[in-house]
Coordinates of C-alpha atoms in Angstrom, one line a residue:
Chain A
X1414 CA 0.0 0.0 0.0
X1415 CA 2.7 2.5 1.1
X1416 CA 5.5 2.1 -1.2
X1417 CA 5.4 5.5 -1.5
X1418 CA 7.0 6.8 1.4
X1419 CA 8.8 9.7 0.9
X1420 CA 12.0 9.0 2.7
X1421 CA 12.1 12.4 4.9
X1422 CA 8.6 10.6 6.2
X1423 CA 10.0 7.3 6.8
X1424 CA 10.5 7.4 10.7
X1425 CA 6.8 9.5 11.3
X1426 CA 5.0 6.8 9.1
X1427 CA 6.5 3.8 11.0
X1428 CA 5.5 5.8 14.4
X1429 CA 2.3 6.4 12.7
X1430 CA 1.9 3.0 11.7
X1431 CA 2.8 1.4 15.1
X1432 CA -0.4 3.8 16.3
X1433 CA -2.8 2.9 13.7
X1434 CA -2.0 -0.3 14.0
X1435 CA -2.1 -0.7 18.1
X1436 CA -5.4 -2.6 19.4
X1437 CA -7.5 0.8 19.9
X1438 CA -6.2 1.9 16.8
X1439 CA -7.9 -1.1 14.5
X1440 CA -10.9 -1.5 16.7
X1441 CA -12.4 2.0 15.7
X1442 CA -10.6 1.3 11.1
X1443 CA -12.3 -2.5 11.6
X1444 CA -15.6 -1.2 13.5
X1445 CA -18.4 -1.4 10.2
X1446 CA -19.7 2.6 11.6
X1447 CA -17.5 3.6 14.2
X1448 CA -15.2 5.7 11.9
X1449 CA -18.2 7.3 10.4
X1450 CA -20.1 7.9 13.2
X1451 CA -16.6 9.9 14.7
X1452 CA -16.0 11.5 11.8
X1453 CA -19.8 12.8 11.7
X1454 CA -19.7 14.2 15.4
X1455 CA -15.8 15.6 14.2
X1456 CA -18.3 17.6 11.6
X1457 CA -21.0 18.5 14.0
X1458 CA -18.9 20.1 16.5
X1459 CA -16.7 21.6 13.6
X1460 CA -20.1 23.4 12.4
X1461 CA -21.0 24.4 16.2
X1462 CA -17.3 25.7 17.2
X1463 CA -16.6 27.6 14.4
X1464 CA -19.7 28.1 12.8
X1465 CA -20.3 30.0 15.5
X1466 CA -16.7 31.4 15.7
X1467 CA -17.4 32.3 12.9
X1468 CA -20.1 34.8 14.1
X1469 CA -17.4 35.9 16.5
X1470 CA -15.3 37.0 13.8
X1471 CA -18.1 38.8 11.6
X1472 CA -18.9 40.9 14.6
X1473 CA -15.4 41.9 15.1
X1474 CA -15.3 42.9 11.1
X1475 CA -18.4 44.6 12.2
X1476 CA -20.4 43.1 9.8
X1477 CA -23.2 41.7 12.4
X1478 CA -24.5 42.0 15.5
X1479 CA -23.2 45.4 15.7
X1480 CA -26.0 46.7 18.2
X1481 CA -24.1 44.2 20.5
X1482 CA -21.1 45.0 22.1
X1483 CA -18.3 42.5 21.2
X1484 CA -17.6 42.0 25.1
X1485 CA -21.2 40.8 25.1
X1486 CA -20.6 38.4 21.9
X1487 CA -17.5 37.5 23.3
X1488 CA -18.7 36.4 26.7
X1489 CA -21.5 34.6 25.6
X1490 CA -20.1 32.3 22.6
X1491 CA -17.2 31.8 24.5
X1492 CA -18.3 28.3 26.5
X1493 CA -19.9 26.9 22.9
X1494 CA -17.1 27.6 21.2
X1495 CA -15.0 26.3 23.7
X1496 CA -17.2 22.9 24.1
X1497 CA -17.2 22.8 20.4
X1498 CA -13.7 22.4 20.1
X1499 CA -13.3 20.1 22.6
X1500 CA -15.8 17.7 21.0
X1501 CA -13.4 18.2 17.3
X1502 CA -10.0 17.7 19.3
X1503 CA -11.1 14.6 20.9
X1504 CA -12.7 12.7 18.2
X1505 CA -9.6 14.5 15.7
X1506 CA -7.4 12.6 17.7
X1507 CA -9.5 9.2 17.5
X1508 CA -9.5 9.7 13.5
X1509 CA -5.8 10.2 13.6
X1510 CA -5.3 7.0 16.5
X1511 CA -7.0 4.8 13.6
X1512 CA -5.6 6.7 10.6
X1513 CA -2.3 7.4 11.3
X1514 CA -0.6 5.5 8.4
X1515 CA -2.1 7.1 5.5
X1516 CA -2.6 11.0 7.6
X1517 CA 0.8 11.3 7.8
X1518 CA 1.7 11.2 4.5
X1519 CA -0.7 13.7 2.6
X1520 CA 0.5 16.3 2.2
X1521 CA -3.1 18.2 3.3
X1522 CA -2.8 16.9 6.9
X1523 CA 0.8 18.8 8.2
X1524 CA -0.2 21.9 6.7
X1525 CA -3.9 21.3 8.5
X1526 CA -1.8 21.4 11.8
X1527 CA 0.0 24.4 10.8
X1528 CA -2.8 26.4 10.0
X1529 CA -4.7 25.1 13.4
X1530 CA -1.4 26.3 15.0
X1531 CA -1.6 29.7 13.7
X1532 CA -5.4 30.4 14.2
X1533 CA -4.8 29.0 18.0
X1534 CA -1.9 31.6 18.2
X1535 CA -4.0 34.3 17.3
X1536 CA -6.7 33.1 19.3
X1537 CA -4.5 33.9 22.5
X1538 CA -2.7 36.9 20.9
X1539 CA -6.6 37.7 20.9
X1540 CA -7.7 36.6 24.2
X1541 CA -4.6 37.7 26.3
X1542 CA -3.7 40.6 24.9
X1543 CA -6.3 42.6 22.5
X1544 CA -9.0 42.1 24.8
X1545 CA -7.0 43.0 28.0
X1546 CA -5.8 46.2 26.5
X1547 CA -7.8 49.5 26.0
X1548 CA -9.4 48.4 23.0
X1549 CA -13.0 47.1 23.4
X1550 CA -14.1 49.6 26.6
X1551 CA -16.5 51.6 25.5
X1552 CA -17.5 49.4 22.6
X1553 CA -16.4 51.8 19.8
X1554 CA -18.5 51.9 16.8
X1555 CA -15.3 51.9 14.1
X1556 CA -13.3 48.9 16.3
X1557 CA -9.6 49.4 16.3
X1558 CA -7.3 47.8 13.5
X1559 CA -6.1 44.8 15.9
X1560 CA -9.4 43.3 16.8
X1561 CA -10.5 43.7 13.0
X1562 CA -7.1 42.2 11.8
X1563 CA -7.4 39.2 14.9
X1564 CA -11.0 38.7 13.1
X1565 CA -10.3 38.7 9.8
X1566 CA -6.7 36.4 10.8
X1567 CA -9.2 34.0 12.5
X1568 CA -11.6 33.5 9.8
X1569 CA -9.4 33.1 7.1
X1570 CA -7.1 31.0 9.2
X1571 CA -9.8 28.3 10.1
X1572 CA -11.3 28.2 6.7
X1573 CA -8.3 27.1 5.7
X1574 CA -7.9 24.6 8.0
X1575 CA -11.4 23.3 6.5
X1576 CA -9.9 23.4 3.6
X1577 CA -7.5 21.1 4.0
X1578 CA -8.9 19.3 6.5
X1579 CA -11.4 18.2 3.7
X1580 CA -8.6 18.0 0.6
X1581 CA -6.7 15.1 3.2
X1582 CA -8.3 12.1 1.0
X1583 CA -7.9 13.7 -2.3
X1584 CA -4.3 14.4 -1.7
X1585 CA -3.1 11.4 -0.1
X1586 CA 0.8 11.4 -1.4
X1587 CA 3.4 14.0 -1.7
X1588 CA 3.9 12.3 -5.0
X1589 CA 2.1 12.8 -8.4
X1590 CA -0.4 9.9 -9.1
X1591 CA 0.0 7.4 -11.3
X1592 CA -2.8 6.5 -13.5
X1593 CA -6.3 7.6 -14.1
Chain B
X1002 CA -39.9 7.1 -15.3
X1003 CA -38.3 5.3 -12.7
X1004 CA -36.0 6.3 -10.4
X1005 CA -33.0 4.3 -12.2
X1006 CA -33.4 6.0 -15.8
X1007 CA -34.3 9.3 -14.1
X1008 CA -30.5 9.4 -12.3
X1009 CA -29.2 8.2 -14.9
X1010 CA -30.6 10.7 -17.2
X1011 CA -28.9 13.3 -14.7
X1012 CA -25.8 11.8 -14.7
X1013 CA -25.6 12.1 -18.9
X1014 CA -26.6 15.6 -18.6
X1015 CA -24.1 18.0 -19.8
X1016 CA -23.8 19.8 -16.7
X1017 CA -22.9 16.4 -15.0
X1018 CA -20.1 15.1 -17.8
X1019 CA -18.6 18.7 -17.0
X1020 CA -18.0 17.6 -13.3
X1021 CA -17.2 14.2 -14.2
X1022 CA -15.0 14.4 -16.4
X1023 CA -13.1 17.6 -14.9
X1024 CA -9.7 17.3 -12.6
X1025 CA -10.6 15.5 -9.4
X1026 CA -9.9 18.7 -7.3
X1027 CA -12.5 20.3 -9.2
X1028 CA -14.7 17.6 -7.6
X1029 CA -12.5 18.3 -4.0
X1030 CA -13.4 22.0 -4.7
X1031 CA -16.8 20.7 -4.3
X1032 CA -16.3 18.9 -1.1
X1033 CA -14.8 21.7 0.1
X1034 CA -18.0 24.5 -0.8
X1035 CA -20.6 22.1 0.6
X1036 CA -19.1 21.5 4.0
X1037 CA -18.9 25.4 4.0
X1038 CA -22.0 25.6 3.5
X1039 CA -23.3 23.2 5.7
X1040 CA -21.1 24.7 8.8
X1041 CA -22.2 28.9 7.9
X1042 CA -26.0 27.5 7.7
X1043 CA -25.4 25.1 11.0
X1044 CA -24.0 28.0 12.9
X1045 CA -26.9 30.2 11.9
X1046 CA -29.2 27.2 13.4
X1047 CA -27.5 27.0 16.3
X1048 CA -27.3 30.8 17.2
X1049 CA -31.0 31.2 17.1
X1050 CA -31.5 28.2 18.7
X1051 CA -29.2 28.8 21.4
X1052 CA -31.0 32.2 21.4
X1053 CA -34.6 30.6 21.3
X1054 CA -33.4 28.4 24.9
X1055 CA -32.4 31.7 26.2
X1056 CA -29.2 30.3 26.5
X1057 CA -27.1 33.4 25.0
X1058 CA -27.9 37.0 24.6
X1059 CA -31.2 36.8 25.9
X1060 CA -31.1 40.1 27.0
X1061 CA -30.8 41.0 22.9
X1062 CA -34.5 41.6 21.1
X1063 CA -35.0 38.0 19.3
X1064 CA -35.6 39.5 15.9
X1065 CA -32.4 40.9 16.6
X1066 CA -30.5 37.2 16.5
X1067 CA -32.5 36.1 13.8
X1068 CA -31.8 39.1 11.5
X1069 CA -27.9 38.5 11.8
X1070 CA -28.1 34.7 11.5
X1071 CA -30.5 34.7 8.9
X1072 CA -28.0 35.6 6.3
X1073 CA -25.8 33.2 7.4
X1074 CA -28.1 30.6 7.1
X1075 CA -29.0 31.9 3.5
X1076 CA -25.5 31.5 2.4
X1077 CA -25.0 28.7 3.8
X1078 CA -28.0 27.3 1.9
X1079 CA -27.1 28.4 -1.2
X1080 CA -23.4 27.1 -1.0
X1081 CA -24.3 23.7 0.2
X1082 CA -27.4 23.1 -2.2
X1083 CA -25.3 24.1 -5.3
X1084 CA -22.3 21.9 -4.6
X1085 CA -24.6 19.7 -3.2
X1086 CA -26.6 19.1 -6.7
X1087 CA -23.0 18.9 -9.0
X1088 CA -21.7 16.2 -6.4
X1089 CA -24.9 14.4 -6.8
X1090 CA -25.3 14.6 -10.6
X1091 CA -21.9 13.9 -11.6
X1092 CA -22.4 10.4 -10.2
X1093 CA -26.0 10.3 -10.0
X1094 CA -26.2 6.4 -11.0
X1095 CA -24.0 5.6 -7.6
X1096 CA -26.1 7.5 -4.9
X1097 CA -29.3 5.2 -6.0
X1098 CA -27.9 2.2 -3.9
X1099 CA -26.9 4.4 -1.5
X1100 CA -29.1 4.2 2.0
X1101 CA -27.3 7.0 3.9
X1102 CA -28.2 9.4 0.7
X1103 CA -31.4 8.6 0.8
X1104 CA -31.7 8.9 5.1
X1105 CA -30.3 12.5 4.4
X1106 CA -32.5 13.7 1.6
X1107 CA -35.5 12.6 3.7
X1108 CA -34.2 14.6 6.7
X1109 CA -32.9 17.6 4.7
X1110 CA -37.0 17.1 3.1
X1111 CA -38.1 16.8 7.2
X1112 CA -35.6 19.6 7.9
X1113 CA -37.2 22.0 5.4
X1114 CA -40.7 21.1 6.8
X1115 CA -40.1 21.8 10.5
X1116 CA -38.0 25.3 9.4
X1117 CA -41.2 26.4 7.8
X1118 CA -44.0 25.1 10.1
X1119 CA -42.2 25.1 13.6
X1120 CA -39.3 27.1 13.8
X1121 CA -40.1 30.2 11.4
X1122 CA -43.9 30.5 13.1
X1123 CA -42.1 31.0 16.6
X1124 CA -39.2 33.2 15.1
X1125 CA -41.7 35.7 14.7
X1126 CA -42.7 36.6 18.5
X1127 CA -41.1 38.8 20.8
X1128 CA -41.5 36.1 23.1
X1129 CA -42.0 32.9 21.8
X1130 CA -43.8 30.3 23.7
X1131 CA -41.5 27.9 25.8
X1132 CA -42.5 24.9 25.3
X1133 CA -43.0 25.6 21.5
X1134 CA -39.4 27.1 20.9
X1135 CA -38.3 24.3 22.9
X1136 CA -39.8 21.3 20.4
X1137 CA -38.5 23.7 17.6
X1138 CA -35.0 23.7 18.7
X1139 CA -35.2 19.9 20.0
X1140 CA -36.9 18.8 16.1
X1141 CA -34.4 21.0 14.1
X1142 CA -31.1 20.2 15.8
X1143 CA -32.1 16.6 15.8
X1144 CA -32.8 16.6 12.0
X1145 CA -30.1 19.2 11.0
X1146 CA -27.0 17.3 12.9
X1147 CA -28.8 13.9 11.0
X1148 CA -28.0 15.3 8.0
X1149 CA -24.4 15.4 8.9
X1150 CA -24.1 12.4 10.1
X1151 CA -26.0 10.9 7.1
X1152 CA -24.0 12.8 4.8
X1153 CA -20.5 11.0 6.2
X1154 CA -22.0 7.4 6.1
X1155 CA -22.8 8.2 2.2
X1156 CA -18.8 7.0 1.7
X1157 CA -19.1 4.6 4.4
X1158 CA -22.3 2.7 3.1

């Protein structure tokens, strides 16, 4: 199956391997649903966290919600958001525990992380130090340039995460296909 | 006509060779604009419902909620019932066989119902009745996260 291993890969595929390949690992790949069924709550709480995220962001572009004060929308979404992401992380991890093999090696799945990373960093660039500063007291009708450039930074950011959280299975090799 | 030469028919339409027969990352394009889509008109959902439970900004007018998420759910809508119909015609002849792809047309169908005659009758108070915006929020969550699932177990299936 994976003759194709580029050889920079060759030690994180046979780590990956030994992980898809422990007990828990082929219990959820040889269950007839269970990969389905996690990968359909990974989409449900993907829509819920940053769908509503999402909303987040809009309102800190100013293009809802904007008889709301952000602190408000901030405050409120916060938990769901939170939850939300809790629900992808663990059942991301449970795709990846029985996935491992074939994750590692497209080329779609390191530069998912890489986005996640950077949308998570703004997220606490966001958190710990837009917020804290002067820039949301008084809720300003024109917000200041940071909290639209953290919104803007977020939704782009975990769109493209989407992205190529979606493009994983139709670029499964760093190497051209063969064929069809 | 029967169900058989009717997706078939779809699949030899024009309109479906151009998908088919197009890069495969134009049907990964696809992919990608329906689960957009879904998650802009899910998030829309679960605003108002979330608002509806009194759950967040319940101290906001509801019309309020509903204005802003409405668009959202109308994009969303658009997106996913557009990619939607080119995933589905470009290999119409496949989905026939399919059970998960028929359990999510008949809950997008059921979805479509409750939005008009539960959820969008209550959207229009001040103060909707509990128990009512309650059923709402319990019958379209229910039905809309269905469709998700539904929609993975159409590979699985």
């Amino acid at each position: 199956m994976n003759e194709q291993v580029p050889p920079a890969l060759a030690g994180i595929h046979a780590w990956a391997e030994r992980i898809e390949f422990s007990p828990f690992g082929l219990a959820i790949a040889e269950s007839r649903y269970a990969f389905a069924i996690i990968e359909g709550m990974h989409l449900i709480g993907l829509a819920v966290a940053v769908g509503l995220l999402f909303t987040v962001d809009l309102r800190l572009l100013g293009a809802t919600l904007r008889d709301v004060p952000v602190e408000r929308v901030l405050h409120q979404l916060r938990p769901w958001v939170i939850g939300g992401f809790i629900v992808i992380f663990v059942t991301g991890a449970l795709l990846f525990w029985s996935a491992a093999g074939r994750l590692v090696l497209s080329p779609a799945f390191p530069l998912k992380l890489l986005l996640m990373l950077l949308a998570g960093a703004n997220a606490l660039w966001f958190e710990f130090v837009v917020v804290r500063s002067e820039a949301l007291r008084g809720n300003p009708q024109r917000l200041p340039r940071a909290v639209r450039v953290a919104g803007l930074a977020s939704i782009s950011l975990w769109s493209l995460v989407i992205v190529f959280g979606r493009l994983i299975p139709y670029l499964p090799s760093w190497y051209p296909s063969s064929g069809t | 006509m029967s169900l058989q030469s009717l997706f078939g028919g779809l699949q030899d339409t024009a309109l479906a060779h151009l998908v088919s027969k197009s890069n495969h990352l134009v049907g990964a394009g696809l992919q990608v604009v329906h689960i957009f889509g879904f998650v802009l008109l899910l998030a829309a959902l679960v605003l108002v419902c979330l608002r509806l439970l009194g759950w967040v900004l319940s101290e906001q007018p509801l019309p309020r909620v509903v204005g802003a998420a409405r668009r959202l759910f109308r994009v969303g809508m658009v997106l996913a019932i557009v990619s939607g119909t080119l995933i589905f015609i470009a290999t119409a002849r496949l989905y026939l066989s399919n059970w998960a792809f028929g359990l999510k047309l008949a809950l997008f169908a059921a979805a479509l119902v409750a939005q008009i005659t539960l959820l969008r009758p209550i959207l229009k108070h001040e103060q909707p009745p509990k128990a009512r915006a309650r059923l709402a929020v319990l019958v379209s969550v229910v039905l809309w996260f269905g469709i998700g699932f539904a929609g993975r177990l159409i590979a699985f299936v």
